[in-house]
């Protein structure tokens, strides 16, 4: 489902990190490992065309993502890639449900409220769908963000340090939720992390290299 | 989920900043609108009072004072002129109509004007009740006078000497109300009209009976003249000025002078209003700029979710437009209230001209449109900055 080779990504005019080879099947997961500041997030964003890539190839299903530009890239990202960030989960001022619907709204596709509600319920947030985002706990907000990443049945889910600053049980349950999300939607899951606890859960691991 | 919901969520995060900026904008809009409304009301008012009067012939003195006293009924006259001399002009071939007016008394602040039946015709006044006067000491009341004094046809009243309320009553010469006029919006509404002869009768000295019967000694305060042709404008003022005791006054010129005097104050206030609008625009710009920098990561998140840069641009522009619209609506409501209050205050000032602001319409829409345009212009820079949000920098910079 996801295939990346010799990807060099960076910001500005020079590459900062390199990924020699990464392959993830539908419904399965991979870890993007490396110390803090190694460029894991930048590589993760480059997989979605959000960060600048300098060389290499990235295919998501049958699409060459690095060949997409502008509106076509935005459309593809909105429809086929889900994101879970480290600490930017929800937009305050909107309910949990509306935060889920932000994804189809931004992508310009039909908003399936029933599926959004069902996803929230399946993640234990059934009674909090109408609650304002700022009134959810950190964990609840993160779960809502995972639900949002699943909403459009993406081909790829990208998670950036999802377990950083979580205690062991919480980190474990987030890992479980992410793996379930990938399995249920048939997406390839890539988790960028330096959290050693995740290594036990996900065998497909790739180290980020410094750019040449 | 829709654009409005999203923008509203952003607005709600900065309630005080936006409340203040909307307040500033609406204050500017209100001030400018109220000034425009009041000056339009004044303009309409004076234009109506000017009717078709091309020239006023009064006693030697200030032409502005003659126009104010004889046309607008706001100042004291410069004196009286001989009716015999005035009638020479009445009969002139240059004149199509000449209406004499004679002032000197009031009833509870309302001026009693001796004139002919041509005077109410100047303003297209019609009777609401009763009939026109047919002889001296019969009076027809303007609409607001009748309402204020509660007088109806058949009732009587006595005039007081002078043009404002006084205790010096002419008890021996009561007037009888024979008619009441419909409102005209012009100066006649606040006048008591009567026959020219009434004023002579009331003021002639009881001992000097011969004067009452001597038409050569009779006086009026002014003559309101309408020319027959453009030739009148060229000749009449010079002909009148040649007579030693007479002063020609051209209402168009004098009211223009009056407006230029009033205009200075209005211009200053208008400048203040414009300055507040300028401040509001800067306030909007700063608030939007701050909002965009504060929500860089939210905007980056939207980009990650597939939003086009144009959507981020629209979010900021719509946010500004909604608040501009709110400022415009509040400003128009406040401006209308302010203009109505100004009209009310001028009404309360006894015999001052009542001001009726023009009805709601294009000018209010223009004010709202201006507020909206101002908000949109202020949003251009911040909106472009929002659209240029670099998601990689915001999302990886954590």
Coordinates of N, CA and C in Angstrom, one line a residue, chain A:
Chain A
X1 N 0.8 -1.2 0.0 CA 0.0 0.0 0.0 C 0.9 1.3 0.0
X2 N 1.9 1.3 0.9 CA 2.8 2.4 0.9 C 4.2 1.9 0.6
X3 N 4.8 2.6 -0.3 CA 6.2 2.2 -0.7 C 7.0 3.5 -0.9
X4 N 8.1 3.6 -0.1 CA 8.9 4.8 -0.2 C 10.4 4.3 -0.3
X5 N 11.1 5.0 -1.2 CA 12.5 4.6 -1.5 C 13.3 5.8 -1.7
X6 N 14.5 5.8 -1.0 CA 15.5 6.9 -1.1 C 14.9 8.3 -1.0
X7 N 14.0 8.4 -0.1 CA 13.3 9.7 0.1 C 14.2 10.6 0.9
X8 N 14.5 11.8 0.4 CA 15.2 12.8 1.1 C 14.3 14.0 1.3
X9 N 14.1 14.4 2.5 CA 13.2 15.5 2.8 C 13.8 16.6 3.6
X10 N 13.3 17.8 3.6 CA 13.8 18.8 4.4 C 12.9 20.1 4.3
X11 N 13.4 21.1 4.9 CA 12.7 22.4 4.9 C 13.7 23.4 4.3
X12 N 13.1 24.4 3.7 CA 14.0 25.4 3.0 C 14.6 24.8 1.8
X13 N 15.9 25.0 1.6 CA 16.6 24.5 0.4 C 17.5 23.3 0.6
X14 N 17.5 22.7 1.7 CA 18.4 21.5 1.8 C 17.7 20.4 2.6
X15 N 18.0 19.2 2.1 CA 17.4 18.0 2.8 C 18.0 17.8 4.2
X16 N 17.2 17.3 5.1 CA 17.7 17.1 6.5 C 17.7 15.6 6.9
X17 N 16.8 14.9 6.2 CA 16.7 13.5 6.7 C 16.5 12.6 5.4
X18 N 16.8 11.3 5.6 CA 16.7 10.4 4.5 C 16.1 9.1 5.0
X19 N 15.3 8.5 4.1 CA 14.7 7.2 4.3 C 15.0 6.3 3.2
X20 N 15.8 5.3 3.4 CA 16.2 4.5 2.3 C 15.1 3.6 1.7
X21 N 14.4 2.9 2.6 CA 13.3 2.0 2.1 C 12.3 1.8 3.2
X22 N 11.0 1.9 2.8 CA 9.9 1.7 3.7 C 8.7 1.1 2.9
X23 N 8.3 0.0 3.4 CA 7.1 -0.7 2.7 C 6.1 -1.1 3.7
X24 N 4.9 -0.7 3.6 CA 3.8 -1.1 4.5 C 2.6 -1.6 3.8
X25 N 2.2 -2.8 4.2 CA 1.0 -3.3 3.5 C -0.3 -2.7 4.1
X26 N -1.4 -2.9 3.3 CA -2.7 -2.4 3.8 C -3.0 -3.0 5.1
X27 N -3.5 -2.2 6.1 CA -3.9 -2.8 7.4 C -2.7 -3.1 8.3
X28 N -1.5 -2.8 7.8 CA -0.3 -3.1 8.7 C 0.3 -1.8 9.1
X29 N 1.4 -1.9 9.9 CA 2.0 -0.7 10.5 C 3.5 -0.8 10.4
X30 N 4.1 0.4 10.4 CA 5.6 0.5 10.5 C 6.0 1.6 11.4
X31 N 7.2 1.5 12.0 CA 7.7 2.6 12.8 C 8.8 3.3 12.1
X32 N 8.8 4.6 12.2 CA 9.8 5.5 11.7 C 10.6 5.9 12.9
X33 N 11.8 5.4 13.1 CA 12.5 5.6 14.4 C 13.7 6.6 14.2
X34 N 14.1 7.1 15.3 CA 15.2 8.0 15.3 C 15.2 8.9 16.5
X35 N 16.4 9.5 16.8 CA 16.4 10.4 18.0 C 15.6 11.7 17.7
X36 N 15.3 12.4 18.8 CA 14.7 13.7 18.6 C 15.5 14.6 17.7
X37 N 14.8 15.3 16.8 CA 15.5 16.2 15.9 C 16.2 15.6 14.7
X38 N 15.9 14.3 14.5 CA 16.5 13.6 13.4 C 15.8 13.8 12.1
X39 N 14.6 14.4 12.2 CA 13.8 14.7 11.0 C 12.7 13.7 10.7
X40 N 12.3 13.0 11.8 CA 11.2 12.0 11.6 C 9.9 12.7 11.1
X41 N 9.6 13.8 11.8 CA 8.3 14.5 11.4 C 8.4 15.0 10.0
X42 N 9.5 15.5 9.7 CA 9.7 16.1 8.3 C 9.5 15.0 7.3
X43 N 10.1 13.8 7.5 CA 10.0 12.7 6.6 C 8.5 12.2 6.5
X44 N 7.9 12.2 7.7 CA 6.5 11.8 7.8 C 5.6 12.7 6.9
X45 N 5.9 14.0 7.1 CA 5.1 15.0 6.3 C 5.4 14.9 4.8
X46 N 6.7 14.6 4.5 CA 7.0 14.4 3.1 C 6.3 13.3 2.5
X47 N 6.0 12.2 3.3 CA 5.2 11.1 2.7 C 3.8 11.6 2.3
X48 N 3.3 12.7 2.9 CA 2.0 13.2 2.5 C 2.1 14.4 1.6
X49 N 3.4 14.7 1.2 CA 3.5 15.8 0.3 C 3.5 17.2 1.0
X50 N 3.5 17.1 2.3 CA 3.4 18.4 3.1 C 4.8 19.0 3.3
X51 N 5.8 18.2 3.4 CA 7.2 18.8 3.5 C 7.9 18.6 2.2
X52 N 8.9 19.3 2.0 CA 9.6 19.3 0.7 C 10.4 18.0 0.5
X53 N 10.3 17.4 -0.6 CA 11.2 16.2 -0.8 C 12.1 16.5 -2.0
X54 N 13.3 16.0 -1.8 CA 14.4 16.4 -2.8 C 14.7 15.3 -3.8
X55 N 14.5 14.0 -3.3 CA 14.7 12.9 -4.2 C 13.9 11.7 -3.7
X56 N 13.9 10.7 -4.5 CA 13.2 9.4 -4.0 C 11.9 9.3 -4.7
X57 N 11.2 8.2 -4.2 CA 9.9 7.9 -4.7 C 8.9 7.5 -3.6
X58 N 7.7 7.9 -3.7 CA 6.7 7.6 -2.7 C 5.4 7.2 -3.4
X59 N 5.0 5.9 -3.2 CA 3.7 5.5 -3.8 C 2.7 5.1 -2.8
X60 N 1.5 5.7 -2.9 CA 0.4 5.3 -2.0 C -0.6 4.6 -2.9
X61 N -0.8 3.3 -2.7 CA -1.6 2.5 -3.6 C -1.0 2.7 -5.0
X62 N -1.8 3.3 -5.9 CA -1.2 3.4 -7.3 C -0.8 4.9 -7.6
X63 N -0.7 5.7 -6.6 CA -0.4 7.1 -6.8 C 1.0 7.4 -6.5
X64 N 1.7 8.1 -7.4 CA 3.0 8.7 -7.2 C 2.8 10.0 -6.5
X65 N 3.0 10.0 -5.2 CA 2.6 11.2 -4.5 C 3.5 12.4 -4.8
X66 N 4.8 12.1 -5.1 CA 5.7 13.2 -5.3 C 5.5 13.9 -6.7
X67 N 4.7 13.2 -7.5 CA 4.4 13.8 -8.8 C 3.2 14.8 -8.7
X68 N 2.5 14.7 -7.6 CA 1.3 15.6 -7.4 C 1.7 16.9 -7.0
X69 N 0.9 17.9 -7.5 CA 1.2 19.3 -7.1 C -0.1 20.0 -6.8
X70 N 0.0 21.1 -6.0 CA -1.2 22.0 -5.8 C -2.5 21.4 -5.4
X71 N -3.5 21.7 -6.2 CA -4.8 21.2 -5.8 C -5.0 19.7 -5.8
X72 N -4.3 19.1 -6.8 CA -4.4 17.6 -6.9 C -3.8 17.0 -5.7
X73 N -2.6 17.5 -5.2 CA -2.0 17.0 -4.0 C -2.9 17.2 -2.8
X74 N -3.4 18.4 -2.6 CA -4.3 18.7 -1.5 C -5.5 17.8 -1.5
X75 N -6.1 17.5 -2.7 CA -7.3 16.7 -2.8 C -6.9 15.2 -2.4
X76 N -5.8 14.8 -2.9 CA -5.3 13.4 -2.6 C -5.1 13.3 -1.1
X77 N -4.4 14.2 -0.5 CA -4.1 14.2 0.9 C -5.4 14.2 1.8
X78 N -6.3 15.0 1.4 CA -7.6 15.1 2.1 C -8.4 13.8 2.1
X79 N -8.4 13.2 0.9 CA -9.2 12.0 0.8 C -8.5 10.7 1.2
X80 N -7.2 10.6 1.1 CA -6.6 9.3 1.2 C -5.6 9.2 2.4
X81 N -5.3 10.3 3.1 CA -4.3 10.3 4.1 C -4.9 10.8 5.4
X82 N -4.8 10.0 6.5 CA -5.2 10.5 7.8 C -4.0 10.9 8.7
X83 N -4.2 11.9 9.5 CA -3.1 12.3 10.4 C -3.5 12.3 11.9
X84 N -2.5 11.9 12.7 CA -2.7 12.0 14.1 C -1.4 12.7 14.6
X85 N -1.5 13.9 15.1 CA -0.3 14.6 15.5 C -0.1 14.5 17.0
X86 N 1.1 15.0 17.4 CA 1.6 14.8 18.8 C 0.7 15.6 19.8
X87 N 0.4 16.8 19.5 CA -0.3 17.6 20.4 C -1.4 18.6 19.8
X88 N -1.4 18.6 18.4 CA -2.4 19.4 17.8 C -3.5 18.5 17.4
X89 N -4.5 18.4 18.2 CA -5.5 17.4 18.0 C -6.8 18.0 17.4
X90 N -7.4 18.9 18.1 CA -8.7 19.4 17.7 C -8.7 20.9 17.7
X91 N -9.7 21.5 17.0 CA -9.9 22.9 17.0 C -10.8 23.3 18.1
X92 N -10.4 24.2 19.0 CA -11.3 24.6 20.0 C -12.4 25.4 19.5
X93 N -13.5 25.5 20.2 CA -14.7 26.2 19.7 C -15.6 25.3 18.9
X94 N -15.2 24.2 18.5 CA -16.0 23.2 17.7 C -16.2 22.0 18.6
X95 N -17.4 21.3 18.4 CA -17.6 20.1 19.2 C -16.7 19.0 18.6
X96 N -16.6 17.9 19.4 CA -15.9 16.7 19.0 C -16.3 16.2 17.6
X97 N -17.7 16.2 17.4 CA -18.3 15.7 16.2 C -17.8 16.6 15.0
X98 N -17.9 17.9 15.3 CA -17.6 18.9 14.2 C -16.1 18.8 13.9
X99 N -15.3 18.5 14.9 CA -13.9 18.3 14.6 C -13.6 17.1 13.7
X100 N -14.4 16.1 13.9 CA -14.3 14.9 12.9 C -14.7 15.3 11.5
X101 N -15.8 16.1 11.5 CA -16.3 16.5 10.2 C -15.5 17.6 9.5
X102 N -14.5 18.1 10.2 CA -13.6 19.1 9.6 C -12.8 18.4 8.5
X103 N -12.6 17.1 8.7 CA -11.8 16.4 7.7 C -12.5 16.3 6.3
X104 N -13.7 15.8 6.3 CA -14.4 15.9 4.9 C -14.7 17.3 4.5
X105 N -14.9 18.2 5.4 CA -15.1 19.6 5.0 C -13.9 20.1 4.3
X106 N -12.7 19.9 4.9 CA -11.4 20.5 4.3 C -11.1 19.7 3.0
X107 N -11.5 18.5 3.0 CA -11.2 17.7 1.7 C -12.2 17.9 0.7
X108 N -13.3 18.6 1.0 CA -14.4 18.9 0.1 C -15.2 17.6 -0.4
X109 N -15.4 16.7 0.6 CA -16.2 15.5 0.2 C -17.4 15.5 1.2
X110 N -18.4 14.6 0.9 CA -19.6 14.5 1.6 C -19.3 14.2 3.1
X111 N -20.1 14.8 4.0 CA -19.9 14.6 5.5 C -20.9 13.6 6.0
X112 N -20.3 12.5 6.4 CA -21.1 11.4 6.9 C -21.2 11.5 8.4
X113 N -22.2 12.1 8.9 CA -22.4 12.4 10.4 C -22.5 11.0 11.1
X114 N -23.3 10.1 10.5 CA -23.6 8.9 11.2 C -22.3 8.1 11.5
X115 N -21.4 8.0 10.4 CA -20.2 7.3 10.6 C -19.3 8.0 11.6
X116 N -19.3 9.3 11.6 CA -18.5 10.1 12.6 C -19.0 9.8 14.0
X117 N -20.3 9.7 14.2 CA -20.8 9.4 15.5 C -20.5 8.0 15.9
X118 N -20.6 7.1 15.0 CA -20.3 5.7 15.2 C -18.8 5.5 15.6
X119 N -17.9 6.2 14.9 CA -16.5 6.1 15.2 C -16.2 6.7 16.6
X120 N -16.8 7.8 17.0 CA -16.7 8.4 18.3 C -17.1 7.4 19.4
X121 N -18.3 6.7 19.1 CA -18.8 5.8 20.0 C -17.9 4.6 20.2
X122 N -17.3 4.1 19.1 CA -16.5 3.0 19.1 C -15.2 3.3 19.9
X123 N -14.8 4.5 20.0 CA -13.6 4.9 20.7 C -14.0 5.4 22.1
X124 N -15.2 5.1 22.5 CA -15.6 5.5 23.9 C -16.0 6.9 24.1
X125 N -16.3 7.6 23.0 CA -16.6 9.1 23.1 C -18.1 9.3 22.7
X126 N -18.9 8.3 22.7 CA -20.3 8.4 22.2 C -21.0 9.5 22.9
X127 N -20.8 9.7 24.2 CA -21.6 10.7 24.9 C -20.9 12.0 24.9
X128 N -19.8 12.1 24.2 CA -19.1 13.4 24.2 C -19.0 14.0 22.8
X129 N -19.8 13.5 21.9 CA -19.8 14.0 20.5 C -20.1 15.5 20.4
X130 N -21.0 16.0 21.3 CA -21.4 17.4 21.2 C -20.6 18.3 22.1
X131 N -19.7 17.6 22.8 CA -18.9 18.5 23.8 C -17.8 19.3 23.1
X132 N -17.7 20.5 23.5 CA -16.7 21.4 22.9 C -15.3 20.8 23.0
X133 N -14.5 20.9 22.0 CA -13.1 20.3 22.0 C -12.3 20.7 23.2
X134 N -12.4 22.0 23.6 CA -11.5 22.4 24.7 C -12.0 21.8 26.1
X135 N -13.2 21.2 26.1 CA -13.6 20.6 27.3 C -13.4 19.1 27.4
X136 N -12.7 18.6 26.4 CA -12.3 17.2 26.4 C -10.9 17.1 27.1
X137 N -10.7 15.9 27.7 CA -9.3 15.7 28.3 C -8.4 15.5 27.1
X138 N -7.1 15.5 27.4 CA -6.1 15.3 26.4 C -6.2 13.9 25.7
X139 N -6.5 12.9 26.5 CA -6.7 11.6 26.0 C -7.9 11.5 25.1
X140 N -9.0 12.1 25.6 CA -10.2 12.1 24.8 C -10.0 12.8 23.4
X141 N -9.3 14.0 23.5 CA -9.0 14.7 22.3 C -8.2 13.9 21.3
X142 N -7.2 13.1 21.8 CA -6.4 12.3 21.0 C -7.2 11.2 20.3
X143 N -8.1 10.6 21.1 CA -8.9 9.6 20.6 C -9.8 10.1 19.5
X144 N -10.3 11.3 19.7 CA -11.2 12.0 18.7 C -10.4 12.2 17.4
X145 N -9.1 12.6 17.6 CA -8.2 12.8 16.4 C -8.0 11.5 15.7
X146 N -7.9 10.4 16.4 CA -7.7 9.1 15.8 C -9.0 8.7 15.0
X147 N -10.1 9.0 15.6 CA -11.4 8.8 14.9 C -11.4 9.6 13.6
X148 N -11.0 10.9 13.7 CA -11.0 11.7 12.5 C -10.1 11.2 11.4
X149 N -8.9 10.6 11.8 CA -8.0 10.1 10.8 C -8.6 8.9 10.1
X150 N -9.5 8.2 10.8 CA -10.2 7.0 10.2 C -11.4 7.3 9.3
X151 N -11.9 8.5 9.5 CA -13.3 8.8 9.0 C -13.5 8.6 7.5
X152 N -12.5 9.0 6.7 CA -12.7 8.9 5.3 C -12.1 7.6 4.7
X153 N -11.8 6.6 5.6 CA -11.3 5.3 5.2 C -10.0 5.6 4.3
X154 N -9.0 6.1 4.9 CA -7.8 6.5 4.2 C -7.0 5.3 3.7
X155 N -6.0 5.5 2.8 CA -5.1 4.5 2.4 C -3.9 4.5 3.3
X156 N -3.7 5.6 3.9 CA -2.5 5.8 4.7 C -2.8 6.6 6.0
X157 N -2.4 6.1 7.2 CA -2.5 6.9 8.4 C -1.1 7.3 8.9
X158 N -0.9 8.5 9.1 CA 0.4 9.0 9.6 C 0.3 9.5 11.0
X159 N 1.1 9.0 12.0 CA 1.0 9.4 13.3 C 2.3 9.9 13.8
X160 N 2.3 11.1 14.4 CA 3.6 11.8 14.8 C 3.7 11.7 16.3
X161 N 4.6 10.9 16.9 CA 4.8 10.9 18.3 C 3.5 10.7 19.1
X162 N 2.7 9.8 18.8 CA 1.4 9.7 19.4 C 1.4 9.3 20.9
X163 N 2.5 8.7 21.3 CA 2.6 8.3 22.7 C 3.6 9.1 23.5
X164 N 4.2 10.1 23.0 CA 5.1 10.9 23.7 C 4.3 11.5 24.9
X165 N 4.9 11.6 26.1 CA 4.4 12.1 27.3 C 3.1 11.4 27.8
X166 N 2.9 10.2 27.4 CA 1.8 9.4 27.9 C 2.4 8.3 28.9
X167 N 1.7 7.9 29.9 CA 2.2 6.9 30.8 C 2.0 5.5 30.1
X168 N 2.5 4.4 30.7 CA 2.6 3.1 30.0 C 1.2 2.6 29.6
X169 N 0.2 2.6 30.5 CA -1.1 2.1 30.1 C -1.7 2.9 29.0
X170 N -1.6 4.3 29.1 CA -2.2 5.1 28.0 C -1.5 4.9 26.7
X171 N -0.1 4.8 26.7 CA 0.6 4.6 25.5 C 0.2 3.3 24.9
X172 N 0.1 2.3 25.7 CA -0.3 1.0 25.2 C -1.7 1.1 24.5
X173 N -2.7 1.8 25.2 CA -4.0 1.8 24.6 C -4.0 2.6 23.3
X174 N -3.2 3.7 23.2 CA -3.2 4.5 22.0 C -2.6 3.6 20.9
X175 N -1.5 2.9 21.2 CA -0.9 2.0 20.2 C -2.0 1.0 19.7
X176 N -2.8 0.4 20.6 CA -3.8 -0.5 20.2 C -4.8 0.1 19.3
X177 N -5.2 1.3 19.7 CA -6.3 2.1 18.9 C -5.7 2.3 17.5
X178 N -4.5 2.7 17.4 CA -3.9 3.1 16.1 C -3.9 1.8 15.2
X179 N -3.4 0.7 15.8 CA -3.3 -0.5 15.0 C -4.7 -1.0 14.6
X180 N -5.7 -0.8 15.5 CA -7.1 -1.2 15.1 C -7.6 -0.3 14.0
X181 N -7.2 1.0 14.1 CA -7.7 1.9 13.1 C -7.2 1.5 11.7
X182 N -5.9 1.1 11.7 CA -5.3 0.7 10.4 C -6.0 -0.6 9.9
X183 N -6.2 -1.5 10.8 CA -6.8 -2.8 10.4 C -8.2 -2.6 9.9
X184 N -8.9 -1.8 10.6 CA -10.4 -1.6 10.3 C -10.5 -0.9 9.0
X185 N -9.7 0.1 8.7 CA -9.9 0.9 7.5 C -9.0 0.4 6.3
X186 N -8.2 -0.6 6.6 CA -7.3 -1.1 5.6 C -6.3 -0.2 5.1
X187 N -5.9 0.7 6.1 CA -4.8 1.7 5.7 C -3.5 1.2 6.2
X188 N -2.4 1.7 5.5 CA -1.1 1.5 6.0 C -0.8 2.5 7.1
X189 N -0.3 2.1 8.2 CA 0.0 3.0 9.3 C 1.5 3.2 9.5
X190 N 1.9 4.5 9.5 CA 3.3 4.8 9.8 C 3.3 5.7 11.0
X191 N 4.1 5.2 12.0 CA 4.2 6.0 13.3 C 5.7 6.5 13.4
X192 N 5.8 7.8 13.4 CA 7.1 8.4 13.7 C 7.3 8.5 15.2
X193 N 8.3 7.9 15.8 CA 8.5 8.0 17.2 C 9.9 7.7 17.7
X194 N 10.2 8.2 18.9 CA 11.4 7.7 19.5 C 11.1 6.9 20.8
X195 N 9.8 6.5 20.9 CA 9.3 5.9 22.1 C 9.6 4.4 21.9
X196 N 10.5 3.9 22.8 CA 11.0 2.5 22.7 C 9.8 1.5 23.0
X197 N 8.8 2.0 23.8 CA 7.7 1.1 24.1 C 6.9 0.6 22.9
X198 N 7.0 1.4 21.8 CA 6.2 0.9 20.6 C 6.9 -0.2 19.8
X199 N 8.3 -0.3 20.1 CA 9.0 -1.3 19.3 C 8.5 -2.7 19.5
X200 N 8.0 -2.9 20.7 CA 7.5 -4.3 21.0 C 6.2 -4.6 20.3
X201 N 5.5 -3.5 19.9 CA 4.2 -3.7 19.2 C 4.3 -3.8 17.7
X202 N 5.2 -3.1 17.2 CA 5.3 -3.0 15.7 C 6.7 -3.4 15.2
X203 N 6.7 -4.5 14.4 CA 8.0 -5.1 14.1 C 8.6 -4.4 12.9
X204 N 7.8 -3.9 12.0 CA 8.4 -3.2 10.8 C 8.9 -1.9 11.2
X205 N 10.3 -1.8 11.3 CA 10.9 -0.6 11.8 C 11.9 -0.1 10.9
X206 N 12.0 1.2 10.7 CA 12.9 1.9 9.8 C 13.6 3.0 10.5
X207 N 14.9 3.1 10.4 CA 15.7 4.2 11.1 C 15.8 5.4 10.1
X208 N 15.6 6.5 10.6 CA 15.8 7.7 9.8 C 17.3 8.0 9.8
X209 N 17.8 8.3 8.5 CA 19.2 8.6 8.4 C 19.4 10.1 8.2
X210 N 20.6 10.6 8.5 CA 20.9 12.0 8.2 C 21.1 12.1 6.7
X211 N 20.6 13.2 6.1 CA 20.8 13.5 4.7 C 22.2 13.6 4.3
X212 N 22.6 13.2 3.1 CA 23.9 13.2 2.6 C 24.5 14.6 2.5

